[in-house]
PDB file of C-alpha atoms in Angstrom:
ATOM      1  CA  UNK Z 997      32.710  11.182 -21.683  1.00  0.00           C
ATOM      2  CA  UNK Z 998      29.353  12.573 -20.602  1.00  0.00           C
ATOM      3  CA  UNK Z 999      28.426  13.291 -17.002  1.00  0.00           C
ATOM      4  CA  UNK Z1000      25.090  11.475 -17.505  1.00  0.00           C
ATOM      5  CA  UNK Z1001      24.694   8.336 -15.396  1.00  0.00           C
ATOM      6  CA  UNK Z1002      24.805   5.228 -17.544  1.00  0.00           C
ATOM      7  CA  UNK Z1003      22.935   2.033 -16.708  1.00  0.00           C
ATOM      8  CA  UNK Z1004      24.194  -1.512 -17.436  1.00  0.00           C
ATOM      9  CA  UNK Z1005      22.565  -1.428 -20.886  1.00  0.00           C
ATOM     10  CA  UNK Z1006      24.703   1.585 -21.794  1.00  0.00           C
ATOM     11  CA  UNK Z1007      21.803   4.009 -21.871  1.00  0.00           C
ATOM     12  CA  UNK Z1008      21.913   7.438 -20.323  1.00  0.00           C
ATOM     13  CA  UNK Z1009      19.112   8.830 -18.166  1.00  0.00           C
ATOM     14  CA  UNK Z1010      17.940  10.761 -21.227  1.00  0.00           C
ATOM     15  CA  UNK Z1011      17.633   7.743 -23.519  1.00  0.00           C
ATOM     16  CA  UNK Z1012      14.566   5.496 -23.317  1.00  0.00           C
ATOM     17  CA  UNK Z1013      14.627   1.798 -22.573  1.00  0.00           C
ATOM     18  CA  UNK Z1014      14.431  -0.520 -25.572  1.00  0.00           C
ATOM     19  CA  UNK Z1015      10.723  -0.995 -26.224  1.00  0.00           C
ATOM     20  CA  UNK Z1016      11.545  -4.284 -27.969  1.00  0.00           C
ATOM     21  CA  UNK Z1017      11.727  -6.149 -24.660  1.00  0.00           C
ATOM     22  CA  UNK Z1018       8.222  -7.509 -25.022  1.00  0.00           C
ATOM     23  CA  UNK Z1019       8.755 -10.942 -23.574  1.00  0.00           C
ATOM     24  CA  UNK Z1020       5.655 -12.231 -21.771  1.00  0.00           C
ATOM     25  CA  UNK Z1021       5.810 -12.293 -18.011  1.00  0.00           C
ATOM     26  CA  UNK Z1022       4.712 -15.246 -15.870  1.00  0.00           C
ATOM     27  CA  UNK Z1023       5.155 -13.577 -12.489  1.00  0.00           C
ATOM     28  CA  UNK Z1024       5.008 -10.024 -11.214  1.00  0.00           C
ATOM     29  CA  UNK Z1025       5.070  -7.871  -8.133  1.00  0.00           C
ATOM     30  CA  UNK Z1026       2.486  -5.104  -7.892  1.00  0.00           C
ATOM     31  CA  UNK Z1027       3.418  -2.287  -5.516  1.00  0.00           C
ATOM     32  CA  UNK Z1028       1.167   0.477  -4.285  1.00  0.00           C
ATOM     33  CA  UNK Z1029      -2.568   0.930  -4.066  1.00  0.00           C
ATOM     34  CA  UNK Z1030      -4.441  -1.039  -6.689  1.00  0.00           C
ATOM     35  CA  UNK Z1031      -7.371   1.302  -7.247  1.00  0.00           C
ATOM     36  CA  UNK Z1032      -7.575   0.279 -10.919  1.00  0.00           C
ATOM     37  CA  UNK Z1033      -7.369  -3.509 -10.333  1.00  0.00           C
ATOM     38  CA  UNK Z1034      -4.232  -4.304 -12.300  1.00  0.00           C
ATOM     39  CA  UNK Z1035      -3.306  -7.174  -9.921  1.00  0.00           C
ATOM     40  CA  UNK Z1036      -6.559  -9.111 -10.490  1.00  0.00           C
ATOM     41  CA  UNK Z1037      -6.295  -8.473 -14.240  1.00  0.00           C
ATOM     42  CA  UNK Z1038      -2.749  -9.892 -14.284  1.00  0.00           C
ATOM     43  CA  UNK Z1039      -3.867 -12.909 -12.238  1.00  0.00           C
ATOM     44  CA  UNK Z1040      -6.762 -13.511 -14.649  1.00  0.00           C
ATOM     45  CA  UNK Z1041      -4.159 -13.797 -17.435  1.00  0.00           C
ATOM     46  CA  UNK Z1042      -2.322 -16.519 -15.509  1.00  0.00           C
ATOM     47  CA  UNK Z1043       0.424 -14.288 -14.146  1.00  0.00           C
ATOM     48  CA  UNK Z1044       1.509 -15.166 -10.608  1.00  0.00           C
ATOM     49  CA  UNK Z1045       1.057 -11.893  -8.681  1.00  0.00           C
ATOM     50  CA  UNK Z1046       2.625 -10.859  -5.388  1.00  0.00           C
ATOM     51  CA  UNK Z1047       1.298  -7.663  -3.793  1.00  0.00           C
ATOM     52  CA  UNK Z1048       3.327  -5.207  -1.746  1.00  0.00           C
ATOM     53  CA  UNK Z1049       1.060  -2.995   0.342  1.00  0.00           C
ATOM     54  CA  UNK Z1050       3.851  -1.495   2.442  1.00  0.00           C
ATOM     55  CA  UNK Z1051       6.318   1.047   1.036  1.00  0.00           C
ATOM     56  CA  UNK Z1052       8.287  -0.826  -1.656  1.00  0.00           C
ATOM     57  CA  UNK Z1053      11.768  -0.284  -0.254  1.00  0.00           C
ATOM     58  CA  UNK Z1054      14.670  -2.664  -0.838  1.00  0.00           C
ATOM     59  CA  UNK Z1055      13.842  -5.065   2.043  1.00  0.00           C
ATOM     60  CA  UNK Z1056      10.165  -5.216   0.986  1.00  0.00           C
ATOM     61  CA  UNK Z1057      11.119  -5.919  -2.628  1.00  0.00           C
ATOM     62  CA  UNK Z1058      13.575  -8.626  -1.587  1.00  0.00           C
ATOM     63  CA  UNK Z1059      11.011 -10.224   0.749  1.00  0.00           C
ATOM     64  CA  UNK Z1060       8.429 -10.204  -2.065  1.00  0.00           C
ATOM     65  CA  UNK Z1061      10.898 -12.036  -4.331  1.00  0.00           C
ATOM     66  CA  UNK Z1062      11.918  -9.336  -6.801  1.00  0.00           C
ATOM     67  CA  UNK Z1063      14.890 -11.397  -7.993  1.00  0.00           C
ATOM     68  CA  UNK Z1064      12.647 -14.259  -9.126  1.00  0.00           C
ATOM     69  CA  UNK Z1065       9.883 -12.414 -11.021  1.00  0.00           C
ATOM     70  CA  UNK Z1066       9.767 -11.115 -14.577  1.00  0.00           C
ATOM     71  CA  UNK Z1067       7.634  -8.042 -13.956  1.00  0.00           C
ATOM     72  CA  UNK Z1068       7.304  -5.177 -11.532  1.00  0.00           C
ATOM     73  CA  UNK Z1069       4.246  -2.903 -11.629  1.00  0.00           C
ATOM     74  CA  UNK Z1070       4.154   0.380  -9.731  1.00  0.00           C
ATOM     75  CA  UNK Z1071       0.679   1.866  -9.289  1.00  0.00           C
ATOM     76  CA  UNK Z1072       1.599   5.179  -7.679  1.00  0.00           C
ATOM     77  CA  UNK Z1073       4.372   7.569  -8.682  1.00  0.00           C
ATOM     78  CA  UNK Z1074       4.903   8.260  -4.970  1.00  0.00           C
ATOM     79  CA  UNK Z1075       6.628   4.843  -5.023  1.00  0.00           C
ATOM     80  CA  UNK Z1076       8.818   5.709  -8.018  1.00  0.00           C
ATOM     81  CA  UNK Z1077      11.985   5.522  -5.918  1.00  0.00           C
ATOM     82  CA  UNK Z1078      11.471   1.747  -5.865  1.00  0.00           C
ATOM     83  CA  UNK Z1079      12.035   1.508  -9.634  1.00  0.00           C
ATOM     84  CA  UNK Z1080      15.831   2.066  -9.573  1.00  0.00           C
ATOM     85  CA  UNK Z1081      16.056  -0.303  -6.606  1.00  0.00           C
ATOM     86  CA  UNK Z1082      14.149  -3.013  -8.491  1.00  0.00           C
ATOM     87  CA  UNK Z1083      16.265  -2.430 -11.604  1.00  0.00           C
ATOM     88  CA  UNK Z1084      19.440  -2.689  -9.482  1.00  0.00           C
ATOM     89  CA  UNK Z1085      18.302  -5.981  -7.947  1.00  0.00           C
ATOM     90  CA  UNK Z1086      17.158  -7.627 -11.184  1.00  0.00           C
ATOM     91  CA  UNK Z1087      18.588  -6.887 -14.627  1.00  0.00           C
ATOM     92  CA  UNK Z1088      15.986  -8.792 -16.665  1.00  0.00           C
ATOM     93  CA  UNK Z1089      12.924  -7.180 -15.138  1.00  0.00           C
ATOM     94  CA  UNK Z1090      10.080  -5.624 -17.086  1.00  0.00           C
ATOM     95  CA  UNK Z1091       9.015  -2.541 -15.151  1.00  0.00           C
ATOM     96  CA  UNK Z1092       5.619  -0.992 -15.754  1.00  0.00           C
ATOM     97  CA  UNK Z1093       4.117   2.106 -14.195  1.00  0.00           C
ATOM     98  CA  UNK Z1094       0.330   1.810 -14.216  1.00  0.00           C
ATOM     99  CA  UNK Z1095      -0.363   5.151 -12.607  1.00  0.00           C
ATOM    100  CA  UNK Z1096      -1.927   8.539 -13.225  1.00  0.00           C
ATOM    101  CA  UNK Z1097       0.111  11.702 -13.284  1.00  0.00           C
ATOM    102  CA  UNK Z1098       3.505  12.668 -14.580  1.00  0.00           C
ATOM    103  CA  UNK Z1099       6.358  10.205 -14.738  1.00  0.00           C
ATOM    104  CA  UNK Z1100       9.171  11.499 -12.518  1.00  0.00           C
ATOM    105  CA  UNK Z1101      12.174  12.405 -14.661  1.00  0.00           C
ATOM    106  CA  UNK Z1102      14.626  10.350 -12.586  1.00  0.00           C
ATOM    107  CA  UNK Z1103      12.712   7.140 -13.288  1.00  0.00           C
ATOM    108  CA  UNK Z1104      11.554   7.721 -16.867  1.00  0.00           C
ATOM    109  CA  UNK Z1105      14.440   5.928 -18.586  1.00  0.00           C
ATOM    110  CA  UNK Z1106      14.186   2.930 -16.270  1.00  0.00           C
ATOM    111  CA  UNK Z1107      10.587   2.082 -17.138  1.00  0.00           C
ATOM    112  CA  UNK Z1108       9.658  -0.304 -19.903  1.00  0.00           C
ATOM    113  CA  UNK Z1109       6.099   1.047 -20.029  1.00  0.00           C
ATOM    114  CA  UNK Z1110       4.261   3.957 -18.445  1.00  0.00           C
ATOM    115  CA  UNK Z1111       0.489   3.670 -18.773  1.00  0.00           C
ATOM    116  CA  UNK Z1112      -2.213   5.916 -17.389  1.00  0.00           C
ATOM    117  CA  UNK Z1113      -5.143   3.815 -16.107  1.00  0.00           C
ATOM    118  CA  UNK Z1114      -7.533   6.431 -17.495  1.00  0.00           C
ATOM    119  CA  UNK Z1115      -6.296   5.564 -20.985  1.00  0.00           C
ATOM    120  CA  UNK Z1116      -6.018   1.763 -20.973  1.00  0.00           C
ATOM    121  CA  UNK Z1117      -8.160  -0.752 -19.136  1.00  0.00           C
ATOM    122  CA  UNK Z1118      -6.190  -3.067 -16.794  1.00  0.00           C
ATOM    123  CA  UNK Z1119      -7.382  -6.131 -18.729  1.00  0.00           C
ATOM    124  CA  UNK Z1120      -5.782  -4.834 -21.935  1.00  0.00           C
ATOM    125  CA  UNK Z1121      -2.525  -4.106 -20.120  1.00  0.00           C
ATOM    126  CA  UNK Z1122      -2.536  -7.574 -18.523  1.00  0.00           C
ATOM    127  CA  UNK Z1123      -3.206  -9.248 -21.880  1.00  0.00           C
ATOM    128  CA  UNK Z1124      -0.246  -7.436 -23.424  1.00  0.00           C
ATOM    129  CA  UNK Z1125       2.091  -8.350 -20.569  1.00  0.00           C
ATOM    130  CA  UNK Z1126       1.055 -12.017 -20.678  1.00  0.00           C
ATOM    131  CA  UNK Z1127       0.980 -12.406 -24.453  1.00  0.00           C
ATOM    132  CA  UNK Z1128       3.893 -14.177 -26.135  1.00  0.00           C
TER     133      UNK Z1128
END
């Protein structure tokens, strides 16, 4: 048996998440600064958005309702430590990083999507997340 940590889906840290989990989301939490306006773009697509402006630690995620949303969007890789916490709290959560910079290695396999705002407009990202 390998020494690599394995998540509930049986993936190791080195294997990517299944990109086939493209179910539309109806509700999402957006954590971090929203300099690229992903929250308003999601709301414009009919997605119920909750913002977390404080550090997205476990209590903040629980207070924001992480267990009852379908999506979690991180807008700053400084908040990447919240991704494993969110994944631990909610198995069927679509996690998106909408942030510039390099994806931290420890969180890479736990993301469903990593998008640089300089590459894709927030409206396109929101359309894709809301589309059936």
